[in-house]
Coordinates of C-alpha atoms in Angstrom, one line a residue:
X30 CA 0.0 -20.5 -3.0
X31 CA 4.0 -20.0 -3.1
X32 CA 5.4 -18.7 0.0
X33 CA 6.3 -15.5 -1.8
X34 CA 2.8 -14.6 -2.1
X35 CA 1.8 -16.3 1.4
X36 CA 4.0 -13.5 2.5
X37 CA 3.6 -10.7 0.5
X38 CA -0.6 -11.0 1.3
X39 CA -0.1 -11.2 5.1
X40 CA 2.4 -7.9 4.7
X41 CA -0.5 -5.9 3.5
X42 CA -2.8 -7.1 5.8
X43 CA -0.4 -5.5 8.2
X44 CA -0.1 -2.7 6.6
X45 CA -3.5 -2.0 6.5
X46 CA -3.9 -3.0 10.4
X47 CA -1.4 -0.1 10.6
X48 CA -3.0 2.7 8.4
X49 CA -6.4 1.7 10.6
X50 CA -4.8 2.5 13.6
X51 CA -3.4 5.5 12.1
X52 CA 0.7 4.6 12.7
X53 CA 2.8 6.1 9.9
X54 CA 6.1 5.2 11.5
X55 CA 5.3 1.1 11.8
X56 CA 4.9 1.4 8.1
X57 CA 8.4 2.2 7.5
X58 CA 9.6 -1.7 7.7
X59 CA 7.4 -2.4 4.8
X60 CA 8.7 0.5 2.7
X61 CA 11.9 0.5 0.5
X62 CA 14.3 3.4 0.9
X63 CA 14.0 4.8 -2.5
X64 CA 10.0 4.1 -3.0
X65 CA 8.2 5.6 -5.6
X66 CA 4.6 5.9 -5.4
X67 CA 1.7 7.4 -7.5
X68 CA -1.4 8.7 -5.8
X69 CA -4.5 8.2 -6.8
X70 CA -4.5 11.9 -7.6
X71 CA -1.4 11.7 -9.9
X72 CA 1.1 13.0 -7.3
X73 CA 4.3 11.6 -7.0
X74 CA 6.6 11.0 -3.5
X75 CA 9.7 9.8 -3.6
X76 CA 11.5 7.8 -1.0
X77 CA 10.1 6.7 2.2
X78 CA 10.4 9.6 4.2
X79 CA 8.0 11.6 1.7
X80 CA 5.7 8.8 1.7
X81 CA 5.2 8.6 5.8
X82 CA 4.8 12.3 5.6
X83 CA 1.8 11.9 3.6
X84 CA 0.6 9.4 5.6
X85 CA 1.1 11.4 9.1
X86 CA -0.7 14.7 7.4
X87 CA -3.1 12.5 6.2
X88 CA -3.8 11.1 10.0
X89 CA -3.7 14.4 11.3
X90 CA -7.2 14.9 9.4
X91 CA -9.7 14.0 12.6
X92 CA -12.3 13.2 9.3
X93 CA -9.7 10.4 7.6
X94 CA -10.5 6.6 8.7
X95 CA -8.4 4.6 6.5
X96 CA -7.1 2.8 3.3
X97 CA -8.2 -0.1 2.8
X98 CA -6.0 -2.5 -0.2
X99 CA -7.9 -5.9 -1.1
X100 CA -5.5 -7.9 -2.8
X101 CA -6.5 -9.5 -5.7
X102 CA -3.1 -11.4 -7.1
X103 CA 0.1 -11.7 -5.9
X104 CA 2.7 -12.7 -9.2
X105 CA 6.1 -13.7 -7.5
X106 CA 8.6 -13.9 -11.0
X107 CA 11.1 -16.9 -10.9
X108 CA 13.6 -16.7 -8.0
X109 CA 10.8 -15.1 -5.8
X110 CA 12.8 -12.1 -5.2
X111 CA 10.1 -9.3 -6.9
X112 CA 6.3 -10.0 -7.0
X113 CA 3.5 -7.8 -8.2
X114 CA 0.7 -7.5 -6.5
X115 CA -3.0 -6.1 -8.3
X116 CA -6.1 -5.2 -6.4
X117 CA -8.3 -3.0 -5.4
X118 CA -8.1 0.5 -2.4
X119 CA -10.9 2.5 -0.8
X120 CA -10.1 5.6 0.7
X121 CA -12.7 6.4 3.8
X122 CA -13.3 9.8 5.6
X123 CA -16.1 10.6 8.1
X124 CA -18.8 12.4 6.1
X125 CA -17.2 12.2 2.6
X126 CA -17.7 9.7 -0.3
X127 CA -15.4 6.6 0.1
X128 CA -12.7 7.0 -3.2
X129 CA -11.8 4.0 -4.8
X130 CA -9.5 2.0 -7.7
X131 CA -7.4 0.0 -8.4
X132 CA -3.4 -0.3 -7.6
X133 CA -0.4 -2.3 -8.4
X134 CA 2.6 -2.6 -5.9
X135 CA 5.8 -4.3 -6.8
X136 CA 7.3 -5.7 -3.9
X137 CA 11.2 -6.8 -3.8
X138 CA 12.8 -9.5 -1.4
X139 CA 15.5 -7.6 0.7
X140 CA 17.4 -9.7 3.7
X141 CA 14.9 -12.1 3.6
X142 CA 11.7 -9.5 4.4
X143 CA 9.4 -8.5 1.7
X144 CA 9.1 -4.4 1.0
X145 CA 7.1 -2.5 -0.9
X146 CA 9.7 -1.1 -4.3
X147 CA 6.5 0.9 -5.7
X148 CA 3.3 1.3 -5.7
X149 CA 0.5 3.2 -8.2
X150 CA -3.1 3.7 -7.4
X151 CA -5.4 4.9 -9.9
X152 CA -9.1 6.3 -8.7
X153 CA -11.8 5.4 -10.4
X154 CA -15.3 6.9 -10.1
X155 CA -18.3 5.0 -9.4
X156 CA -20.5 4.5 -12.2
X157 CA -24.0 6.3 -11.2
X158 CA -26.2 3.7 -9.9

């Protein structure tokens, strides 16, 4: 394993430590300024301030529990200073189907840190059983 993806898969660990415990402001370390991210529903947020918005209204929901991403690859490119990173997400809320998909985040070396440049999630239903 290169150190780029050592690093980029114990990031998202973190960040899904954080989303468990419900704190949107931690997150922002891990974001880049000008994010772009694509929800599983097709919305868009720009920029990190829209996306710990979404995150605080969505931990404001006493039914939401967390997102869970399971990284599946981590692709640094030559001078390890982007990576993509493919796997899977489950959405959890007391009561309510779990939703889940797949994602792709593309993660860019800034100062010497790892951030998240982007990120798209696409849901995809269960087939029935």
């Amino acid at each position: 394993m290169t150190p780029a993806e050592t690093a980029i898969r114990a990031r998202r660990k973190l960040t899904n430590k954080l989303i468990a415990s419900h704190e949107a402001a931690r997150l922002r370390p891990f974001l880049a300024p000008d994010i772009n991210l694509i929800a599983g529903d097709g919305s868009l947020m720009v920029g990190v301030d829209s996306v710990l918005a979404a995150f605080e209204n969505q931990f404001r929901d006493p039914s939401f529990v967390t997102y869970l991403r399971t990284t599946e690859s981590v692709r640094p490119d030559q001078d390890e200073a982007r990576a993509a990173e493919t796997g899977t997400w489950a959405a959890t809320w007391r009561g309510s189907p779990t939703l889940t998909g797949t994602y792709l985040a593309v993660w860019r070396k800034v100062t010497g840190q790892w951030v998240i440049e982007s990120e798209l999630y696409v849901t995809l239903a269960e087939p029935p059983a």
